[in-house]
PDB file of C-alpha atoms and ligand atoms in Angstrom:
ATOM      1  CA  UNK A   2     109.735  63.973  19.521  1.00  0.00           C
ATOM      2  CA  UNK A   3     112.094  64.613  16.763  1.00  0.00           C
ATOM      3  CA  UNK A   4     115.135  67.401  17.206  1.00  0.00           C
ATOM      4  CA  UNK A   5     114.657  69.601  14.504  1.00  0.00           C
ATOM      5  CA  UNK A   6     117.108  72.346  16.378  1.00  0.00           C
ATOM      6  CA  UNK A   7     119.049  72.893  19.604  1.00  0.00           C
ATOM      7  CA  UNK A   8     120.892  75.560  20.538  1.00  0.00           C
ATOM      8  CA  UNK A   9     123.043  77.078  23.384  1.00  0.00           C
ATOM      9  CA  UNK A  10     121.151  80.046  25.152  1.00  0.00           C
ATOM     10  CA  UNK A  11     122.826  81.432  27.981  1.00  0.00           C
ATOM     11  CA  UNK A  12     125.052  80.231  30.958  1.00  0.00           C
ATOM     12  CA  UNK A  13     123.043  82.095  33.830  1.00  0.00           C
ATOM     13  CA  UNK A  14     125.103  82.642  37.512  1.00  0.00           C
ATOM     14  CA  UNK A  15     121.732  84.206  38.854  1.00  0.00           C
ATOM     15  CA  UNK A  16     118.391  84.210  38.064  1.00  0.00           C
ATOM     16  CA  UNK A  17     118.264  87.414  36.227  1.00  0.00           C
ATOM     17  CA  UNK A  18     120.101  85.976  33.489  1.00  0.00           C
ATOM     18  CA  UNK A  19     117.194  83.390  33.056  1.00  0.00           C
ATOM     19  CA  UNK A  20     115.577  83.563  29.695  1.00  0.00           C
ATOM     20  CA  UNK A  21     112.454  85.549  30.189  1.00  0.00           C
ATOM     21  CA  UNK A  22     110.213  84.116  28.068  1.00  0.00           C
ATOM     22  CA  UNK A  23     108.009  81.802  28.589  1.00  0.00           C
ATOM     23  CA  UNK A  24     108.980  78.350  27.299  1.00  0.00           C
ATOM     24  CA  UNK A  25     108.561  74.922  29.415  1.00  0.00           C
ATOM     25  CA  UNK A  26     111.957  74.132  31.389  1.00  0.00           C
ATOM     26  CA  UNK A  27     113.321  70.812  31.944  1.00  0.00           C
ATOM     27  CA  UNK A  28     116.440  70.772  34.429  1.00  0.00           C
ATOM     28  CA  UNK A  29     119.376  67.525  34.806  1.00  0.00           C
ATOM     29  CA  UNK A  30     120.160  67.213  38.030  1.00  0.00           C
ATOM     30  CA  UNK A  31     122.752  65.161  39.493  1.00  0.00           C
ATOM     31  CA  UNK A  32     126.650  64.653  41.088  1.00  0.00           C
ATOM     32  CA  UNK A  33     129.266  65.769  39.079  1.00  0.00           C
ATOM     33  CA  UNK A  34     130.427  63.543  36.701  1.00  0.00           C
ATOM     34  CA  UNK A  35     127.344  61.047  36.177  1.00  0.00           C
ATOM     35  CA  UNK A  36     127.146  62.636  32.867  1.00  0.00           C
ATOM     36  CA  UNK A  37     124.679  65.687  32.570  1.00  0.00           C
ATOM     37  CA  UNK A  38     125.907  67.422  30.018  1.00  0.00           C
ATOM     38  CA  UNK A  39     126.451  64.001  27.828  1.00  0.00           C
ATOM     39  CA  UNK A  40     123.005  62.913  27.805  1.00  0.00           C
ATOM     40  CA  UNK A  41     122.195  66.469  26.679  1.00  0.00           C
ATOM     41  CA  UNK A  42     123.897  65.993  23.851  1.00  0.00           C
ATOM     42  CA  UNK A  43     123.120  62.615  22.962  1.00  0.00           C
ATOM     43  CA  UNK A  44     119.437  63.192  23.661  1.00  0.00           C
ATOM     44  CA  UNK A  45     119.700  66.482  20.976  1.00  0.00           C
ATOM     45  CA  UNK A  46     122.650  64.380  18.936  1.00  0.00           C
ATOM     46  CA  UNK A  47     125.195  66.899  18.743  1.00  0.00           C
ATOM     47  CA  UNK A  48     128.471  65.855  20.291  1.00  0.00           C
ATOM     48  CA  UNK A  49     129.663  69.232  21.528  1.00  0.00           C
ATOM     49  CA  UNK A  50     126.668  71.579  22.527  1.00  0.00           C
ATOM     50  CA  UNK A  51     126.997  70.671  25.802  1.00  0.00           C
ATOM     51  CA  UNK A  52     130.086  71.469  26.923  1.00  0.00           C
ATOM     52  CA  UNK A  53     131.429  67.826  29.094  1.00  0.00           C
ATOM     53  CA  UNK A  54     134.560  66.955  31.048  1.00  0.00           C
ATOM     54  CA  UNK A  55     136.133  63.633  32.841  1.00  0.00           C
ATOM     55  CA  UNK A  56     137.103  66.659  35.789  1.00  0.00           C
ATOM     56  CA  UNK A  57     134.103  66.680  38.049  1.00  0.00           C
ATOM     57  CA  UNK A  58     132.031  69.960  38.819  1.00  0.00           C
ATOM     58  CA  UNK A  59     132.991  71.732  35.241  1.00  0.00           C
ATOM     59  CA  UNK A  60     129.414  73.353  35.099  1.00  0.00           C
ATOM     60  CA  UNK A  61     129.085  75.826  37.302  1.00  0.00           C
ATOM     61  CA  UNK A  62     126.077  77.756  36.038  1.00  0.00           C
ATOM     62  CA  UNK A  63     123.020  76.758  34.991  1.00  0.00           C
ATOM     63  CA  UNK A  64     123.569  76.289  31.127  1.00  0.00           C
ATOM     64  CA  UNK A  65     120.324  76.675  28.455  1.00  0.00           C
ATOM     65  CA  UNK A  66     119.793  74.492  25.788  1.00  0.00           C
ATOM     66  CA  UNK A  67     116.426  75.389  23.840  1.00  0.00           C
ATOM     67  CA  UNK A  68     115.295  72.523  21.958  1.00  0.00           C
ATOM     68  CA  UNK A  69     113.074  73.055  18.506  1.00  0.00           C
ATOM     69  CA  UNK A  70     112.306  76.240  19.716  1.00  0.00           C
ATOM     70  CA  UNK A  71     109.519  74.927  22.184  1.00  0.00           C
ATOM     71  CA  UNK A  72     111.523  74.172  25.324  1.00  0.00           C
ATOM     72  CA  UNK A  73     114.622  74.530  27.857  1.00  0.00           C
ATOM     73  CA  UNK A  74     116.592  72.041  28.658  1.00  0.00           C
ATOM     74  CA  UNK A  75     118.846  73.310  31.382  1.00  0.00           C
ATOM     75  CA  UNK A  76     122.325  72.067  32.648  1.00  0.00           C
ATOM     76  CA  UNK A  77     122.656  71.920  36.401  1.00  0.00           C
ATOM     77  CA  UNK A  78     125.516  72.195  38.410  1.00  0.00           C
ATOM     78  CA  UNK A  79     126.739  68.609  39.487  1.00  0.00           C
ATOM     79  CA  UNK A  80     126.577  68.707  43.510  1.00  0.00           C
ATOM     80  CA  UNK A  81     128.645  66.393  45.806  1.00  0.00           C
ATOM     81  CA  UNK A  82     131.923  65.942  44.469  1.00  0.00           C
ATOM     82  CA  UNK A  83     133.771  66.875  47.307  1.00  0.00           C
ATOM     83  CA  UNK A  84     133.153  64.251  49.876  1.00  0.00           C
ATOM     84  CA  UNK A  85     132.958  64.814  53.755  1.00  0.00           C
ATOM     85  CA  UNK A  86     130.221  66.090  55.686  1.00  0.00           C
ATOM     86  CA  UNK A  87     128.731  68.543  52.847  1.00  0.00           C
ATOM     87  CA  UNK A  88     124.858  68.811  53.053  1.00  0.00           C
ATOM     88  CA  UNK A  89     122.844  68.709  49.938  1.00  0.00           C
ATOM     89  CA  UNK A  90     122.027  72.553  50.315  1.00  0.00           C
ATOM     90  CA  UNK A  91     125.631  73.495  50.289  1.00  0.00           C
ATOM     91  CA  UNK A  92     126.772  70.952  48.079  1.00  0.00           C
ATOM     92  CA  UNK A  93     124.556  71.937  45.219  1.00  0.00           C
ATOM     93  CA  UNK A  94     125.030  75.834  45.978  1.00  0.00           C
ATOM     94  CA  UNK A  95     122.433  78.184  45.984  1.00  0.00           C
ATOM     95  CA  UNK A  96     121.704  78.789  42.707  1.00  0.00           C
ATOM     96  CA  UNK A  97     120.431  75.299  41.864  1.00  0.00           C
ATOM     97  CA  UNK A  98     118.841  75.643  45.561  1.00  0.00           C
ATOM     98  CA  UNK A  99     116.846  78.477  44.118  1.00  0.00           C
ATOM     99  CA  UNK A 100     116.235  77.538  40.636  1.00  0.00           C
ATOM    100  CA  UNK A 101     115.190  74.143  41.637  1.00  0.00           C
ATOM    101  CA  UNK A 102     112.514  75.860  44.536  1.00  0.00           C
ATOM    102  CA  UNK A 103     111.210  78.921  42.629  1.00  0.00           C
ATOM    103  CA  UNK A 104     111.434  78.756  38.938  1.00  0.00           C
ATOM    104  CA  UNK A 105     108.253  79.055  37.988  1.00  0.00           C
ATOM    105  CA  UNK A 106     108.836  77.950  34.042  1.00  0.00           C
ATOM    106  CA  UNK A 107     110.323  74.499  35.449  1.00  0.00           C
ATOM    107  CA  UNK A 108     108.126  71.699  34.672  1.00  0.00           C
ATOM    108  CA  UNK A 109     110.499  68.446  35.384  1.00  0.00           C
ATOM    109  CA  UNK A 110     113.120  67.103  36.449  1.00  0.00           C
ATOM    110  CA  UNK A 111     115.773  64.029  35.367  1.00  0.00           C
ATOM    111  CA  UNK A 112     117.332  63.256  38.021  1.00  0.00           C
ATOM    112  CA  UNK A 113     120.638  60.885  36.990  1.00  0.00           C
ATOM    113  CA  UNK A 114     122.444  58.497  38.996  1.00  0.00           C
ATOM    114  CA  UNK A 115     125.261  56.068  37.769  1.00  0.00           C
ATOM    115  CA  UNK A 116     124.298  53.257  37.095  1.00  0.00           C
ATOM    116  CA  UNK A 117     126.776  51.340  38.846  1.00  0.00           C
ATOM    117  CA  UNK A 118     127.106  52.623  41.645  1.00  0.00           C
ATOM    118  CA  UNK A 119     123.639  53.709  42.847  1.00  0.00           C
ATOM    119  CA  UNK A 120     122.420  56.788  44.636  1.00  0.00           C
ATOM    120  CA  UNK A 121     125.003  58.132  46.758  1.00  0.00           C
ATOM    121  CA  UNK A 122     123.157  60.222  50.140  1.00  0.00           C
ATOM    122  CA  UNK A 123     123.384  63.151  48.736  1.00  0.00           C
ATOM    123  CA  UNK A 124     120.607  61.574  45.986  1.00  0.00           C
ATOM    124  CA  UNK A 125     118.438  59.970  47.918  1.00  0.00           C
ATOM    125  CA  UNK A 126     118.023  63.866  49.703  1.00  0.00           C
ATOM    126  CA  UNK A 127     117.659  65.300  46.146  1.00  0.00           C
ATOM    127  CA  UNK A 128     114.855  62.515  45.935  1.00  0.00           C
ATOM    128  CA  UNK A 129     113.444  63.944  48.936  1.00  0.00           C
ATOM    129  CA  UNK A 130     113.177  67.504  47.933  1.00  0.00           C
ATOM    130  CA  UNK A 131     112.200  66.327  44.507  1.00  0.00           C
ATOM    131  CA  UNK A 132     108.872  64.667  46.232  1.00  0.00           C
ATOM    132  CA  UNK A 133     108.458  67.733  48.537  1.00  0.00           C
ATOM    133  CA  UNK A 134     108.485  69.862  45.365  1.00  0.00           C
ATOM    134  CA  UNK A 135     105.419  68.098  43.817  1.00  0.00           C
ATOM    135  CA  UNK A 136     106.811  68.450  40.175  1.00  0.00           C
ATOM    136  CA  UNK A 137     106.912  65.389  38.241  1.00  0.00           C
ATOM    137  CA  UNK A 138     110.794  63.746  37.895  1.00  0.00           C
ATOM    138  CA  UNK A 139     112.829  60.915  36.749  1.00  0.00           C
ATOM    139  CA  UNK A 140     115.263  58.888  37.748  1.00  0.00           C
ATOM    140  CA  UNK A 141     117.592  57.732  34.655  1.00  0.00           C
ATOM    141  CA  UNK A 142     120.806  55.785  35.029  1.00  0.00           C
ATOM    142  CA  UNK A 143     123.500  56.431  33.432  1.00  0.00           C
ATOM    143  CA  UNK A 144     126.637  55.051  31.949  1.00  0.00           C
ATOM    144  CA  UNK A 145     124.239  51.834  31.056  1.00  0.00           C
ATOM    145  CA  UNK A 146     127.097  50.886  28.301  1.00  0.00           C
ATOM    146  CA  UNK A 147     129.499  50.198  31.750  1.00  0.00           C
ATOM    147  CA  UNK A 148     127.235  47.011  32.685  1.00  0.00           C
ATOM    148  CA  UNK A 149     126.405  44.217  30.835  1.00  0.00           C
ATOM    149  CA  UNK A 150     122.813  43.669  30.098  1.00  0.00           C
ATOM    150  CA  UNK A 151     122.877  41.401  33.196  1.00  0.00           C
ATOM    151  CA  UNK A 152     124.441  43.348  35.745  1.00  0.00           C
ATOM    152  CA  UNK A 153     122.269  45.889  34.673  1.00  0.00           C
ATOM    153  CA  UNK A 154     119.243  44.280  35.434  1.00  0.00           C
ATOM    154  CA  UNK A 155     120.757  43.111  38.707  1.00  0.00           C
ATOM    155  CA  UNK A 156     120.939  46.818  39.844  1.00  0.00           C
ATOM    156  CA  UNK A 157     117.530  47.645  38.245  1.00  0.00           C
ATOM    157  CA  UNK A 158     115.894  45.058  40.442  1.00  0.00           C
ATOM    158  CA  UNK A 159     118.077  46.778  43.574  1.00  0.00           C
ATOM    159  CA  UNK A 160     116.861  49.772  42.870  1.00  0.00           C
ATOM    160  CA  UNK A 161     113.117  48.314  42.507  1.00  0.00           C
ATOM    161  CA  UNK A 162     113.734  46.279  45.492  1.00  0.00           C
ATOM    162  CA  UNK A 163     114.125  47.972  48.741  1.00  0.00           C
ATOM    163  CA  UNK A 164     114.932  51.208  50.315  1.00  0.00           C
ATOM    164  CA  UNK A 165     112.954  54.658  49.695  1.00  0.00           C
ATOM    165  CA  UNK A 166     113.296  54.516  46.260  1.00  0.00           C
ATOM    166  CA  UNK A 167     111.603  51.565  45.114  1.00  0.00           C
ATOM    167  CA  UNK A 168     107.904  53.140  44.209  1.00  0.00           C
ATOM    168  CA  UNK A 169     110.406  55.023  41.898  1.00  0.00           C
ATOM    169  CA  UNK A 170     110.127  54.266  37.692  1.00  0.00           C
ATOM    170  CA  UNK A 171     114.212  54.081  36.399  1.00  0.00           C
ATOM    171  CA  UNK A 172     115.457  54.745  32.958  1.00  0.00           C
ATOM    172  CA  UNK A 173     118.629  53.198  31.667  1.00  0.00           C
ATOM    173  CA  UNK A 174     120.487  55.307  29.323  1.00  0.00           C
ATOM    174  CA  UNK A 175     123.846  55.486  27.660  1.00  0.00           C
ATOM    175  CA  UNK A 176     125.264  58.899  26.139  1.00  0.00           C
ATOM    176  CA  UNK A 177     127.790  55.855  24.631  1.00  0.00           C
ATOM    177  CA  UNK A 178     124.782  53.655  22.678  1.00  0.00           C
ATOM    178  CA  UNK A 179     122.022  55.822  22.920  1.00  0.00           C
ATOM    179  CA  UNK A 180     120.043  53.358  24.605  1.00  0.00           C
ATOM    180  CA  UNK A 181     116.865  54.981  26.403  1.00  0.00           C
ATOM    181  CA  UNK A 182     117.251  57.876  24.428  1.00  0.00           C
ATOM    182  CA  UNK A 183     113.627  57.504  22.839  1.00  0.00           C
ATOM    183  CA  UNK A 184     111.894  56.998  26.307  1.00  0.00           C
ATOM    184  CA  UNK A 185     113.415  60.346  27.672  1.00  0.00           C
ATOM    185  CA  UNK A 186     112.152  62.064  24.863  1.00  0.00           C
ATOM    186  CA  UNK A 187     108.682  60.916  24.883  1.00  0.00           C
ATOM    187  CA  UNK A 188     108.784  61.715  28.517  1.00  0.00           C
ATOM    188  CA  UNK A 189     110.151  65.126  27.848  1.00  0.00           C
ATOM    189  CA  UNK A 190     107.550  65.957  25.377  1.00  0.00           C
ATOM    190  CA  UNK A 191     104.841  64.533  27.489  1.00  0.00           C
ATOM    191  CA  UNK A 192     106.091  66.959  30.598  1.00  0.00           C
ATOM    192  CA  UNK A 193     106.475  69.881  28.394  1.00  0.00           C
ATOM    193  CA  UNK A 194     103.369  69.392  26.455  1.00  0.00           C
ATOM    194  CA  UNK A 195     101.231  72.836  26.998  1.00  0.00           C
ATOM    195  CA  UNK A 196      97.861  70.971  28.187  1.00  0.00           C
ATOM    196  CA  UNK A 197      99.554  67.454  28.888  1.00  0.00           C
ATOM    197  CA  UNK A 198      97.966  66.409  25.744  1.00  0.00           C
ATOM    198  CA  UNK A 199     100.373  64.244  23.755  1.00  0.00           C
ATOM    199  CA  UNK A 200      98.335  64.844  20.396  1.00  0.00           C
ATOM    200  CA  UNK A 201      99.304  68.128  20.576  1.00  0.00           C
ATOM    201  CA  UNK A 202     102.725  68.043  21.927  1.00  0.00           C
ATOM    202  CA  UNK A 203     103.357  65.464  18.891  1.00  0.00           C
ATOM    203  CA  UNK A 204     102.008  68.047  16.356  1.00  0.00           C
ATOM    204  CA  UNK A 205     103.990  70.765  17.486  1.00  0.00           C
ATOM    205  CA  UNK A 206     107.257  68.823  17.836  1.00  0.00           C
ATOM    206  CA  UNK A 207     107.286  68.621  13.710  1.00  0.00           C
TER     207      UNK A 207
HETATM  208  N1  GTP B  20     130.901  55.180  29.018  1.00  0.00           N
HETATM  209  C1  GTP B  20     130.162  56.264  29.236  1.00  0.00           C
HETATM  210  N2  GTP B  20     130.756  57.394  29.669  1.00  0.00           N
HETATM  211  C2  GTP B  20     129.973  58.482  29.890  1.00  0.00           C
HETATM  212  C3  GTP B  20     128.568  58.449  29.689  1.00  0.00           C
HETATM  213  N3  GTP B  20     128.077  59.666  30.016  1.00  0.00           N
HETATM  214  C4  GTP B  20     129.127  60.418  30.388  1.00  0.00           C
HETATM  215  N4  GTP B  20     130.283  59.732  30.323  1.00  0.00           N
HETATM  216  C5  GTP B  20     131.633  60.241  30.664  1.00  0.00           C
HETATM  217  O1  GTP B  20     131.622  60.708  32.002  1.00  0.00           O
HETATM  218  C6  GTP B  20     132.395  61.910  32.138  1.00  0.00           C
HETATM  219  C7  GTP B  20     131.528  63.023  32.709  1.00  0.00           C
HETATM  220  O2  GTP B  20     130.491  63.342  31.820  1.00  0.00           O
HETATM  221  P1  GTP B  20     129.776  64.769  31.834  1.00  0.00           P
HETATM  222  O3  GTP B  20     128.651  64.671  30.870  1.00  0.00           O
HETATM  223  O4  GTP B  20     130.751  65.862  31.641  1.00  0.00           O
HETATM  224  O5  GTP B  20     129.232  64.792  33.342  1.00  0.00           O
HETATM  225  P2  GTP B  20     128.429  65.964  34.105  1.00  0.00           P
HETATM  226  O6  GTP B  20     127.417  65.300  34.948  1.00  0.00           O
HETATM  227  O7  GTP B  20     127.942  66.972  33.123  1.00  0.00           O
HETATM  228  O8  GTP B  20     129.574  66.580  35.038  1.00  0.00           O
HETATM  229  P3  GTP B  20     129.633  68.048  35.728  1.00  0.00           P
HETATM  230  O9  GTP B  20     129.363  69.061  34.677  1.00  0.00           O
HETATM  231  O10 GTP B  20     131.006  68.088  36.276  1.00  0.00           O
HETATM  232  O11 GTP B  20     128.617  68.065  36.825  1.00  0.00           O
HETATM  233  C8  GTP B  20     132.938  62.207  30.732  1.00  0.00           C
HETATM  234  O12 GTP B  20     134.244  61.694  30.666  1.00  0.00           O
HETATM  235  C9  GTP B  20     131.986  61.448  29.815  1.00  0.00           C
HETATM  236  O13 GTP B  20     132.588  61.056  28.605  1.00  0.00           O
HETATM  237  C10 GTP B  20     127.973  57.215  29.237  1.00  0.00           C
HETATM  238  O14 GTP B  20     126.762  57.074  29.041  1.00  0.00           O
HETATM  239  N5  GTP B  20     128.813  56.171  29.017  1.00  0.00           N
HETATM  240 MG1   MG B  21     128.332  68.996  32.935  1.00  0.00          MG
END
């Protein structure tokens, strides 16, 4: 998929500020900080659409990018910064609660996780709801560019290796290097295509 356009919609605090039309959605899910609103803008290649911060939980609304005037992507509120005994329904608040259970134009979800560090609990019960919610999602991890290529793989094969998440497929990327960018997108397109056919998706995407 090529970006021909992306622009900043709305930053909806409820529902009813949704855009009511009917395009495909695609939501980034995540903790604060693992860098959201940076792979937004690499993936679209503008530096500052998405607005990003080094302080944790800046977006507090779920923020609309449509992309070549055929899709959402949407901006989710990073959950778990504060640490301590938060659940994942309070920690991600209930407007990503509800978004993420009811929105009916949602098609996907990325779900991103540093690289380095791994899923933190609070993931691995996003992962969990993810399942129970039967859409298709992804895992991508992020901040690639903070590994070398072999300590990179070495987490990779953790992640592959054991636990709940290893029937799971992982994506690196880098907002940094722009490495993965090109697999997210054909998996973005593929998600968002109207009748899952790629021919088509890859028709209307010029
Ligand atoms: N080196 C490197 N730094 C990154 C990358 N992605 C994000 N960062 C940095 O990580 C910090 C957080 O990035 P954001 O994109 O604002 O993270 P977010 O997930 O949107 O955070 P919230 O909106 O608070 O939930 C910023 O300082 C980014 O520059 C990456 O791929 N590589
Ligand atoms: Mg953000």
């Amino acid at each position: 998929m090529r970006i021909v356009s992306a622009e900043f919609v709305v930053g909806a605090v409820g529902e009813k500020h949704s855009p009511e039309d009917e395009l495909p959605e695609v939501a980034f899910a995540g903790r604060s900080n693992v860098g959201k609103s940076s792979l937004i803008n690499r993936l679209v290649q503008r530096r500052k659409l998405a607005f990003t911060s080094s302080t944790p939980g800046r977006t507090q609304q779920l923020n609309y990018y449509r992309v070549n005037d055929r899709m959402y992507l949407v901006d989710l509120p990073g959950y778990g910064y504060v640490r301590g005994g938060l659940d994942l329904r309070r920690a991600m608040g209930k407007l990503t609660e509800k978004y993420l259970g009811g929105r009916r134009q949602l098609r996907a979800v990325v779900l991103l996780i540093d690289a380095r560090h791994g899923p933190t609990a609070l993931d691995l019960e996003m992962v969990t709801r993810l399942r129970e919610g039967g859409r298709p999602f992804l895992l991508v991890l992020t901040k690639a560019d903070k590994l070398s290529r072999p300590k990179l793989n070495l987490q990779i094969e953790k992640f592959e290796s054991g636990g709940e998440l290893s029937d799971l497929a992982y994506l690196p990327f880098s907002a940094e290097t722009g490495v993965g960018r090109d697999d997210l997108l054909r998996w973005i397109e593929e998600v968002t295509a109207d009748d899952g056919s790629p021919k088509r998706g890859k028709k209307q995407a010029r």
